Short mmCIF file of C-alpha atoms in Angstrom, two decimals:
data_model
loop_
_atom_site.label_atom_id
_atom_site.label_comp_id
_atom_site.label_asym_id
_atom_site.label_seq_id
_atom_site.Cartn_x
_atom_site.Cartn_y
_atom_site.Cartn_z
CA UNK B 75 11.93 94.95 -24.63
CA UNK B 76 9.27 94.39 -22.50
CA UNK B 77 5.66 94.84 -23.93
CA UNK B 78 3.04 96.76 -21.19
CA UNK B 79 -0.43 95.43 -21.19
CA UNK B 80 -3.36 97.84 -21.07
CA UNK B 81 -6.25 95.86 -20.37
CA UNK B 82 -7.59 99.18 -18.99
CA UNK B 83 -8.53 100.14 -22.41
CA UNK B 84 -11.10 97.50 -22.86
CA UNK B 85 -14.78 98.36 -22.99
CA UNK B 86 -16.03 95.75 -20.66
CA UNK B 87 -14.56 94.16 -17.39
CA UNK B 88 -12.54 91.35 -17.94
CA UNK B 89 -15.00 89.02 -15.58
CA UNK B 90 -17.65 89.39 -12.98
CA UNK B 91 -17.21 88.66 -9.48
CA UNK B 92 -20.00 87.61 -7.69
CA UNK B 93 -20.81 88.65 -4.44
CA UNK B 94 -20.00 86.74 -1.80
CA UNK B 95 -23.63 86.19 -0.61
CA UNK B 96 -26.59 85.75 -1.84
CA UNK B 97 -28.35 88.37 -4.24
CA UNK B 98 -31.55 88.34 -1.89
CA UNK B 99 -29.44 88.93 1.36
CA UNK B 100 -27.06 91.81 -0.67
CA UNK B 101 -30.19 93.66 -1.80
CA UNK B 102 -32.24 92.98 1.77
CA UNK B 103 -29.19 94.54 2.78
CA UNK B 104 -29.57 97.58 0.10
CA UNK B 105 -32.71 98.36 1.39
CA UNK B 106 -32.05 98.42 5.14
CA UNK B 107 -28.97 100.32 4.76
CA UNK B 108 -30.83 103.22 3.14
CA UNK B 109 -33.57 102.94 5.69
CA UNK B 110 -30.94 103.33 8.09
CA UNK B 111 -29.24 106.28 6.41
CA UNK B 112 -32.75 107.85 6.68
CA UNK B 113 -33.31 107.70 9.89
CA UNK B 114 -29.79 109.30 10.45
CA UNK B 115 -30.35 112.40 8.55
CA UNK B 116 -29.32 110.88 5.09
CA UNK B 117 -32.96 111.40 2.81
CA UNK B 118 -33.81 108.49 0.62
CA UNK B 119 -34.29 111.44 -2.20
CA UNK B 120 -30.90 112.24 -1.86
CA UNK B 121 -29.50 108.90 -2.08
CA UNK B 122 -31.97 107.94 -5.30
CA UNK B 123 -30.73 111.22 -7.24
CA UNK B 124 -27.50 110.83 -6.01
CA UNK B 125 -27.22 107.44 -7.98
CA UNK B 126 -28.50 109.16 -11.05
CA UNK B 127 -25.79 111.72 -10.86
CA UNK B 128 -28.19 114.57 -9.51
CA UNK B 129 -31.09 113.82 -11.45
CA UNK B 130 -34.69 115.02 -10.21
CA UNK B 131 -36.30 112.12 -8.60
CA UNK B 132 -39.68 113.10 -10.22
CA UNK B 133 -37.60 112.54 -13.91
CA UNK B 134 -36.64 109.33 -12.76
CA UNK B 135 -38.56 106.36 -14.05
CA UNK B 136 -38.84 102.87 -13.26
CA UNK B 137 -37.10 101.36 -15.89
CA UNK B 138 -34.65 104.00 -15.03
CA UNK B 139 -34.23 102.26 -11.24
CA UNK B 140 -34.01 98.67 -12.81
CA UNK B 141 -30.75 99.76 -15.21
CA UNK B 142 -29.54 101.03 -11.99
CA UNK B 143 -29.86 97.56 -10.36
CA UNK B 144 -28.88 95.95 -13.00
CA UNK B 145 -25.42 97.82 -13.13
CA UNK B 146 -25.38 98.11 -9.31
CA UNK B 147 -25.87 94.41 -8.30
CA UNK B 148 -25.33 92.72 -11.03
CA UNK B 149 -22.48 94.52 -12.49
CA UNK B 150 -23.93 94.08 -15.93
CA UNK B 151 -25.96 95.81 -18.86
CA UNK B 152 -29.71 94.60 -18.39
CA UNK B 153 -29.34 94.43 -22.43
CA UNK B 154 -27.12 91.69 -21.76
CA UNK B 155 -29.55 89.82 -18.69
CA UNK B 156 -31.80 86.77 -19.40
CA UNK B 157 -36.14 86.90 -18.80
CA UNK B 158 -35.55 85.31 -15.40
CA UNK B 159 -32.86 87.91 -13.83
CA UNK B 160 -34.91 91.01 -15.53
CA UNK B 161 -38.11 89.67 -14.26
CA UNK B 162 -36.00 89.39 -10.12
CA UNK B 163 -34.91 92.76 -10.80
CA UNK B 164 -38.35 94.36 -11.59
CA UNK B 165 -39.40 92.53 -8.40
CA UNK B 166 -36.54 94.63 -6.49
CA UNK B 167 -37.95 97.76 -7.73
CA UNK B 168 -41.44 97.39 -6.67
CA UNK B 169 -39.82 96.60 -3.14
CA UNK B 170 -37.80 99.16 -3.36
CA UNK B 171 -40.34 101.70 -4.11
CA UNK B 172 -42.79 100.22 -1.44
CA UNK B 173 -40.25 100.01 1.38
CA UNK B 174 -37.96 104.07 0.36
CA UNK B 175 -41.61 105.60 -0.29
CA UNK B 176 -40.81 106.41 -4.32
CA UNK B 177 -43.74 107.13 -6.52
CA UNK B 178 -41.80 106.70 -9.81
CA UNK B 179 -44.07 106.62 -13.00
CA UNK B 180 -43.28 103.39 -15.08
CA UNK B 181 -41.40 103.57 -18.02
CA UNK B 182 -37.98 104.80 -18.74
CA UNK B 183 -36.59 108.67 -19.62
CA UNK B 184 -33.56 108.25 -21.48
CA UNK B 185 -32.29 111.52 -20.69
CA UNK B 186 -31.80 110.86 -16.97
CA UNK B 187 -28.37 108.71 -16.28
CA UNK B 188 -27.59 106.42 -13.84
CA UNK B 189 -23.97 105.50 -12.51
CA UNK B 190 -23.01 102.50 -14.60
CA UNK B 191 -19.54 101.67 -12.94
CA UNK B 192 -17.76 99.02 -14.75
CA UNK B 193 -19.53 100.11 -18.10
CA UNK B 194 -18.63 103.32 -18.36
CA UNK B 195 -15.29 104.52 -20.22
CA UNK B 196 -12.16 104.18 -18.62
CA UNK B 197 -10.71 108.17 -18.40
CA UNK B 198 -6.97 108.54 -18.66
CA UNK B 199 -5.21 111.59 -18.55
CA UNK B 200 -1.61 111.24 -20.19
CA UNK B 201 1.20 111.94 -18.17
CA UNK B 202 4.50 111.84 -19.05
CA UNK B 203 7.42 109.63 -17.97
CA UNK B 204 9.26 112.72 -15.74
CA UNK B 205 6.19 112.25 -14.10
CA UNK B 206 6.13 108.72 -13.05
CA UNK B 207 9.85 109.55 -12.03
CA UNK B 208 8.29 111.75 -9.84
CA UNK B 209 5.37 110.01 -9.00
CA UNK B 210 6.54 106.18 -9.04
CA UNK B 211 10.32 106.13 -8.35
CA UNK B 212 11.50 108.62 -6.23
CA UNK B 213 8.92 107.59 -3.86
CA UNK B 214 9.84 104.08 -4.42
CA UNK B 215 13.78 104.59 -3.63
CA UNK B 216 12.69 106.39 -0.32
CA UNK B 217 10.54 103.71 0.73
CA UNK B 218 12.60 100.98 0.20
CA UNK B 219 15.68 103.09 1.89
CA UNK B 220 13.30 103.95 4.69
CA UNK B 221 12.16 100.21 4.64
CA UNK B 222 14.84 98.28 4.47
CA UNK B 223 17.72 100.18 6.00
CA UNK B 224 15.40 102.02 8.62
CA UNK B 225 12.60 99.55 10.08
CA UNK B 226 14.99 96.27 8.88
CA UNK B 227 11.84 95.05 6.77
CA UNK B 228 12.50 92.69 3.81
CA UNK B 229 10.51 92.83 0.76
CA UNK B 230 9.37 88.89 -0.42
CA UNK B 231 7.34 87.73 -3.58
CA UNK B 232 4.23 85.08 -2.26
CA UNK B 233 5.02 82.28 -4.27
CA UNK B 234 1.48 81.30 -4.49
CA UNK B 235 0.18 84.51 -5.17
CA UNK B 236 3.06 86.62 -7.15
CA UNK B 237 2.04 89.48 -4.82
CA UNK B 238 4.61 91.15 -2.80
CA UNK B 239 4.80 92.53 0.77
CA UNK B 240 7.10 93.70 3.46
CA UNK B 241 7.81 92.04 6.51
CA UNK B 242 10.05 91.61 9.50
CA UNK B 243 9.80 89.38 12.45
CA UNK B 244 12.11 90.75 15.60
CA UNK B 245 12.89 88.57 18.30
CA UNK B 246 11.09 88.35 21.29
CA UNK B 247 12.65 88.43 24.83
CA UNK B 248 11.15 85.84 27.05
CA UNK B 249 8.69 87.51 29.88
CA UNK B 250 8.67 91.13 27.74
CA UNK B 251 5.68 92.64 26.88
CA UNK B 252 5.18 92.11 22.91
CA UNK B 253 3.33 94.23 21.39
CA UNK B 254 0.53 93.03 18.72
CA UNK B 255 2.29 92.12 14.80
CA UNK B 256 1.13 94.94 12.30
CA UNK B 257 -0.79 94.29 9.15
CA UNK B 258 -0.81 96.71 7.08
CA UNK B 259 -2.99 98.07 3.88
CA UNK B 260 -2.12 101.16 2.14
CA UNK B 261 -4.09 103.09 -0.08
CA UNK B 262 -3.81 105.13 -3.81
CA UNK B 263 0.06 105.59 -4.79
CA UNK B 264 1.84 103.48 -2.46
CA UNK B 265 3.41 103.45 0.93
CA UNK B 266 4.84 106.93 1.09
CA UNK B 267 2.01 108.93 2.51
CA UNK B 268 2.63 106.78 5.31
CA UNK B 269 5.89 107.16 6.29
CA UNK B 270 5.48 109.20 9.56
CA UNK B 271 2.79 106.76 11.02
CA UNK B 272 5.15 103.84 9.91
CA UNK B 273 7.49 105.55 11.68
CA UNK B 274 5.81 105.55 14.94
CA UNK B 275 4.86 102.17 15.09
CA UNK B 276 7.95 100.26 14.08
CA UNK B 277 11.10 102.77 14.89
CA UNK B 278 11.39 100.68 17.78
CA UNK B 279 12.42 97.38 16.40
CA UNK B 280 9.91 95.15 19.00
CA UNK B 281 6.90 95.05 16.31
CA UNK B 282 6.54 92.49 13.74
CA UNK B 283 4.86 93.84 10.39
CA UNK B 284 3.77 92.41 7.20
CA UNK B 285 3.31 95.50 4.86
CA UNK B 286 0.88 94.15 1.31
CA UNK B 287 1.79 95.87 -1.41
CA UNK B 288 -0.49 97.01 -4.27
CA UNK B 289 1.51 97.36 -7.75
CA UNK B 290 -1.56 98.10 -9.58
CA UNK B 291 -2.90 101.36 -7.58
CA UNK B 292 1.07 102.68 -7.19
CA UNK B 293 1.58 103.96 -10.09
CA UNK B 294 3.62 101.19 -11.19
CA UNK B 295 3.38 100.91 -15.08
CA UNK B 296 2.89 97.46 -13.96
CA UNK B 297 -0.60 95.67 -15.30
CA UNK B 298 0.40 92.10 -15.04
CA UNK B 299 -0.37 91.77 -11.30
CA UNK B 300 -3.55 92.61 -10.29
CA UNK B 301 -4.76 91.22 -7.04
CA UNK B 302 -7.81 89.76 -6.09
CA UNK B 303 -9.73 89.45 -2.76
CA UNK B 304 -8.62 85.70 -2.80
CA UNK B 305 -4.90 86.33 -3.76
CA UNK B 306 -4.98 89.20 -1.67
CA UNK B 307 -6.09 87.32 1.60
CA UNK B 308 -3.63 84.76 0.95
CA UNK B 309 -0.30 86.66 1.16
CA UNK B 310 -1.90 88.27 3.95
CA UNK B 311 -2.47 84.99 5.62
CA UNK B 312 1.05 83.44 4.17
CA UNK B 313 2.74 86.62 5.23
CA UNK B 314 1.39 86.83 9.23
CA UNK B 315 2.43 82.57 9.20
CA UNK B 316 5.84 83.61 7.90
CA UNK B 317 6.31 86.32 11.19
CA UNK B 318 5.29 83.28 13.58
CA UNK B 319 7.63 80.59 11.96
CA UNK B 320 10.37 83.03 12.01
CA UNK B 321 9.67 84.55 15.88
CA UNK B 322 9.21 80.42 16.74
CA UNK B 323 12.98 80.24 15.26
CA UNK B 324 14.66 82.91 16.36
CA UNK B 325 13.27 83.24 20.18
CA UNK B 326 14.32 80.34 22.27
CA UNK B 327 11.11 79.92 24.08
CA UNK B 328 9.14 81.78 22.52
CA UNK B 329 5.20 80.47 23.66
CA UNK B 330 2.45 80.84 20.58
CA UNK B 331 -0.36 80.92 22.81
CA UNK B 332 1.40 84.76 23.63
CA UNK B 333 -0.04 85.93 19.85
CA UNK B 334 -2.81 87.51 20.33
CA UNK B 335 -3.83 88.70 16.70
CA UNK B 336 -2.50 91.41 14.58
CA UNK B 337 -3.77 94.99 14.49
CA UNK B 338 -5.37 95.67 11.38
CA UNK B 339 -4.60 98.81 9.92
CA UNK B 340 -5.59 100.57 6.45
CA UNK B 341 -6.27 103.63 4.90
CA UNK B 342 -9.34 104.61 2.02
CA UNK B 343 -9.04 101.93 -0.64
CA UNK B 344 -6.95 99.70 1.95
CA UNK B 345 -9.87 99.65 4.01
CA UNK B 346 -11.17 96.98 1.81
CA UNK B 347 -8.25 94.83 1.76
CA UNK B 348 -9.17 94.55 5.57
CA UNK B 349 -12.93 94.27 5.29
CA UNK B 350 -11.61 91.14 3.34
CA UNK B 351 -9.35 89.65 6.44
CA UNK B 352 -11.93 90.17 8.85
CA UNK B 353 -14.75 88.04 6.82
CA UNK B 354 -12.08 85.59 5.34
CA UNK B 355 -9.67 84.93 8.33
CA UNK B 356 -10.88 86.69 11.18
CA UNK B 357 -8.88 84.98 13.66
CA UNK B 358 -5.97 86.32 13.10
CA UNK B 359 -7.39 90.08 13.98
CA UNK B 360 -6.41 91.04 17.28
CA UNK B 361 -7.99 95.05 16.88
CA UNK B 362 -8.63 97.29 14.03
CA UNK B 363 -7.83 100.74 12.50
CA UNK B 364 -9.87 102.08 9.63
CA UNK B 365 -8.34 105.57 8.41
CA UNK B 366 -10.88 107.68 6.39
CA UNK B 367 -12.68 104.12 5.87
CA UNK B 368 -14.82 103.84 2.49
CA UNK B 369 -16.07 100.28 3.58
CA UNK B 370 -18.59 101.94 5.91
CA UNK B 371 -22.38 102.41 4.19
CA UNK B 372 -20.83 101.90 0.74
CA UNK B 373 -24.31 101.72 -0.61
CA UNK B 374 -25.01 105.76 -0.25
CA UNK B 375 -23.66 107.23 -3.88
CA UNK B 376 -20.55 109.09 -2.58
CA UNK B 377 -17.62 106.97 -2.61
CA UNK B 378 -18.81 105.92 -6.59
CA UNK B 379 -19.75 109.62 -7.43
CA UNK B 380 -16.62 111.01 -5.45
CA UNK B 381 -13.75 108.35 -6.92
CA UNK B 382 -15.24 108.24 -10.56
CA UNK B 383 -17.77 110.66 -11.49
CA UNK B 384 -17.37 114.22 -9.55
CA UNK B 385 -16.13 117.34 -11.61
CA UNK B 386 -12.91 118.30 -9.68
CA UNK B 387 -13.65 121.87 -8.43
CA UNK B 388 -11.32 122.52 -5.39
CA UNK B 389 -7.49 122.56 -5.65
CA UNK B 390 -7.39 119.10 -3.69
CA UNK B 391 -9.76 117.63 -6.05
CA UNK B 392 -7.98 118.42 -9.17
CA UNK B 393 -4.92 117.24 -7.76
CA UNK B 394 -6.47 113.90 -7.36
CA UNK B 395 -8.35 113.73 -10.59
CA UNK B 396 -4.54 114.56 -12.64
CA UNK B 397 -2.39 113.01 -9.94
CA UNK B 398 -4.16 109.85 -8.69
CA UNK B 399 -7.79 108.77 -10.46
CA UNK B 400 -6.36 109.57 -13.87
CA UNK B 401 -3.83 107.48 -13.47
CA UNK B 402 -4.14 104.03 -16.11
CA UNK B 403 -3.30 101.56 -13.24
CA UNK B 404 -5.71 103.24 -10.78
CA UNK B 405 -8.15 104.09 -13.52
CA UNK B 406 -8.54 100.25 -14.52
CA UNK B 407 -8.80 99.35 -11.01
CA UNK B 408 -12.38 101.73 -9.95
CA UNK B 409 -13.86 101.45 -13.25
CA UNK B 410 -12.79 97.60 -14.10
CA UNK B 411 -12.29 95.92 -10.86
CA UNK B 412 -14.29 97.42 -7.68
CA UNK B 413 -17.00 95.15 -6.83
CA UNK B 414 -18.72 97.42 -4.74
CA UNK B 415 -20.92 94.75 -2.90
CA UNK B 416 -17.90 92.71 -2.10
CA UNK B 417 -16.43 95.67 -0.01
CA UNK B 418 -19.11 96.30 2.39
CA UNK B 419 -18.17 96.21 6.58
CA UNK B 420 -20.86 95.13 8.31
CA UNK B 421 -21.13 95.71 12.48
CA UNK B 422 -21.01 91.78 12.48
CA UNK B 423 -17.38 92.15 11.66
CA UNK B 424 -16.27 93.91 14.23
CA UNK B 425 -18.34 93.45 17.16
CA UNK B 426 -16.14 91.36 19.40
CA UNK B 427 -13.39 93.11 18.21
CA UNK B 428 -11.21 96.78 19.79
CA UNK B 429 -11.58 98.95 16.41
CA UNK B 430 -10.84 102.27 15.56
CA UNK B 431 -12.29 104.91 12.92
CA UNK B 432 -10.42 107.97 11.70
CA UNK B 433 -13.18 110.52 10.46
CA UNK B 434 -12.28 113.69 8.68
CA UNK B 435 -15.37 115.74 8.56
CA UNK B 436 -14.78 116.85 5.36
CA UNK B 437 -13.80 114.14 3.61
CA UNK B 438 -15.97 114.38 0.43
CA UNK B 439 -15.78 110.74 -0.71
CA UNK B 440 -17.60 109.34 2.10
CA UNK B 441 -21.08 110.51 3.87
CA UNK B 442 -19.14 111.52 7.15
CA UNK B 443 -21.64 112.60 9.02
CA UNK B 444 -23.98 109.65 7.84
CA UNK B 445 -21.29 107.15 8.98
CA UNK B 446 -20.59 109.15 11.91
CA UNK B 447 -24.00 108.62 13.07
CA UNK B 448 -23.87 104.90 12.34
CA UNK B 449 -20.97 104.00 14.00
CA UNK B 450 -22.44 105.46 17.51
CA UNK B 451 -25.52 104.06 16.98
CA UNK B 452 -23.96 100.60 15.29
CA UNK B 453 -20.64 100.06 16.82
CA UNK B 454 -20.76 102.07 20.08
CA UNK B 455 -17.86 99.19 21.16
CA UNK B 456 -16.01 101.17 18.93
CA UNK B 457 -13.44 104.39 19.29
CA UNK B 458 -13.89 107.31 17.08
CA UNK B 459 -11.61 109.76 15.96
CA UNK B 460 -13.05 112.51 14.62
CA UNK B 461 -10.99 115.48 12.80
CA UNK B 462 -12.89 118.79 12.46
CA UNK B 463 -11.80 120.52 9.41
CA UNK B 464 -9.82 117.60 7.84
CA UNK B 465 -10.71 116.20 4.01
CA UNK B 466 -9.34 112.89 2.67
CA UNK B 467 -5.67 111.79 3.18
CA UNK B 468 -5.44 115.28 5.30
CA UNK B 469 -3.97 113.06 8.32
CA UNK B 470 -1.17 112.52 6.28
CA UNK B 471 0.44 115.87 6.79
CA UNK B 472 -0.46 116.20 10.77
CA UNK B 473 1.73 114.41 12.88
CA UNK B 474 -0.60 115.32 15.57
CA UNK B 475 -2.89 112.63 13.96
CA UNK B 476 -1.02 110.33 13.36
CA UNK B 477 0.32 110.71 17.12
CA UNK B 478 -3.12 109.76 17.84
CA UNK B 479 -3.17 106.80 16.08
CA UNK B 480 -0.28 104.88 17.23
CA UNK B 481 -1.84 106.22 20.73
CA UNK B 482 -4.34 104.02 20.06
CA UNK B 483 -2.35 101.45 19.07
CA UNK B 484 -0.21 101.04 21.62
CA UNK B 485 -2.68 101.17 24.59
CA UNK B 486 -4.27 98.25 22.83
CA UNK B 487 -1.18 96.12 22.48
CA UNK B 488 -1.77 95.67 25.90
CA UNK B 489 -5.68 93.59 25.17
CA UNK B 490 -5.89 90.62 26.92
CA UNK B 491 -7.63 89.23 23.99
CA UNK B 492 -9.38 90.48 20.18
CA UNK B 493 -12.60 90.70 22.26
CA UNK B 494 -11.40 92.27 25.22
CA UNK B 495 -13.23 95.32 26.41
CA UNK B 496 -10.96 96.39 29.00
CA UNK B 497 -8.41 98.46 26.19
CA UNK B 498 -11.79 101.20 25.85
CA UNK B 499 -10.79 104.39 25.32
CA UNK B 500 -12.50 107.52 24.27
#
């Protein structure tokens, strides 16, 4: 019998990941962000209490601001941080306070509480095993039905990795218009919410695909692979070689020099997976689609407070606190395994490059209207598509959106190049 692992039980994350740049340039970054949120309507206030879970700023102490730094940047209990570090952070908040205009007495109130990710309890609400047959399973057998019968994809373990993803690689006539290879990042529970915009884009079998799955966030029962930006960028890289090895085979003169990048295409917590590609292996982007992105000013408190801390109150939300954040796998993965600062899109990474943003304006884990703002102002290269009166995931049940999307799609398969211009549309 096979024993399941539940690391998600453990008090403390298993390791630290560092960011990827330096602490200086991630909090420099911090800072500007929120100056930048200001000046779009979002008030530093707002952001400050919305880090301490709603707190009045004028409770809020200075000590109070370096725990949060500590936890925020660090990812660790300042308890558990040496003279040097504590001394760099109290540095931070005099900065901070100079630059965002706080006037927080020194000190620290114990009753006000900050957001302390990856050191706060995981919370687990038990489900039973009809509903993992429900949740897990049936969706499974559909998908791989729809999958493997439907779109003729093939599912493949990375050997290097132990990851696994979907993929297919159809011939290509010689002289034919071919349109850009698909890769693919879903979000929480799996591929099925997906099915109708799969659908769209590779019913007609012309489109290669690589499809990365995510055990841990499906509702798989599954702890013992759990993927990491590295691993994670290395199928994806392994998996878009394997499509041009197997095109080179199978289509007698077939020209490389004809690829010209894959669209990039995610949804919510996928949106990181491809905030990853784009500063890892960039080249191999040809244009992007972010779906209800959470990559997008992931310093303002939402996402955190929305995914981990928020009180469900509307029918939606307690649907996703007992169907999806409750969930062990998915559970371990925000409150273990999100290194916030590693997940941040910045306009650098997708200047020269035809992108795409699905908005819902009432999607309550993001500051919409925030990030709307910033993407005109930011990325004006980029397309918006903005959905009055839709929340999170909402575009799932529309295929009017999703229409809209492989729109988009297909009128830039036709880019000259990733940095082309000429594919513009509004």
């Amino acid at each position: 019998m096979t024993r399941i692992k539940m690391p998600a039980l453990l008090a403390e994350p298993l390791a630290i990941e560092s960011p990827t740049q330096p602490m200086d340039t991630v909090f420099e970054s911090l800072l500007h962000s929120v100056e930048m949120a200001a000046e779009l309507g979002y008030p530093t206030e707002q952001w400050l209490s919305g880090w301490f879970l709603g707190a009045d700023v004028v409770q809020i102490r200075r000590g109070n601001l370096a725990e949060l730094i500590a936890f925020l940047l660090y990812s660790k209990n300042p308890a558990t941080l040496d003279g040097p570090t504590l001394r760099r952070i109290d540095i931070m908040v005099e900065e901070a306070c100079a630059r965002l205009g706080f006037s927080l007495a020194s000190g620290y109130e114990p009753e006000v509480r900050c957001m302390r990710f990856l050191h706060d309890p995981v919370l687990i609400v038990h489900r039973s095993l009809a509903q993992y047959l429900v949740a897990c399973m049936l969706p499974r057998l559909v998908t791989w039905v729809l999958f493997r019968l439907v779109f003729g994809l093939r599912r493949a373990e990375c050997t290097e990795t132990g990851l696994y993803y979907w993929w297919r690689a159809p011939p290509i006539n010689v002289g034919a218009d071919v349109p850009r290879d698909l890769l693919f990042f879903h979000g929480l529970c799996g591929f099925i919410g997906y099915v109708p915009l799969l659908s769209m884009l590779l019913f007609q079998n012309t489109r290669g695909a690589a499809l990365i799955e995510d055990e841990s966030v499906s509702m798989c029962l599954n702890f013992e692979r759990q993927p990491t930006r590295a691993t994670v960028v290395r199928t994806a890289v392994i998996a878009m070689a394997r499509i041009r090895q197997e095109r080179a085979r199978s289509s007698r003169g077939w020209d490389a020099s004809r690829d010209r990048g894959c669209v990039l295409l995610g949804h919510s917590l996928g949106t990181c997976a491809m905030q990853w590609i784009l500063e890892e292996a960039p080249s191999m982007c040809g244009a992007a689609v972010f779906i209800d992105p959470i990559v997008l000013l992931l310093e303002m408190p939402n996402t955190t407070y929305g995914f981990l801390y928020r009180a469900p109150r509307t029918v939606f939300q307690w649907f996703c606190y007992l169907w999806c954040t409750g969930e062990p796998g998915i559970a371990f993965y925000f409150r273990r395994r999100f290194w916030w600062y590693n997940n941040r899109l910045t306009a650098e990474s997708v200047t020269d490059l035809p992108t795409l943003f699905c908005l819902s304006e009432h999607d309550d884990l993001s500051a919409v209207p925030t990030i709307h703002a910033y993407i005109k102002r930011e990325l004006q290269h980029s397309d918006i598509l903005w959905w009055p009166g839709g929340g999170h995931t909402h575009f799932m049940g529309s295929l009017g959106k999703n229409r809209q999307i492989a729109r988009w799609i297909e009128v830039h398969d036709q880019c000259a190049s990733p940095s082309s211009r000429n594919c513009k549309t509004h």
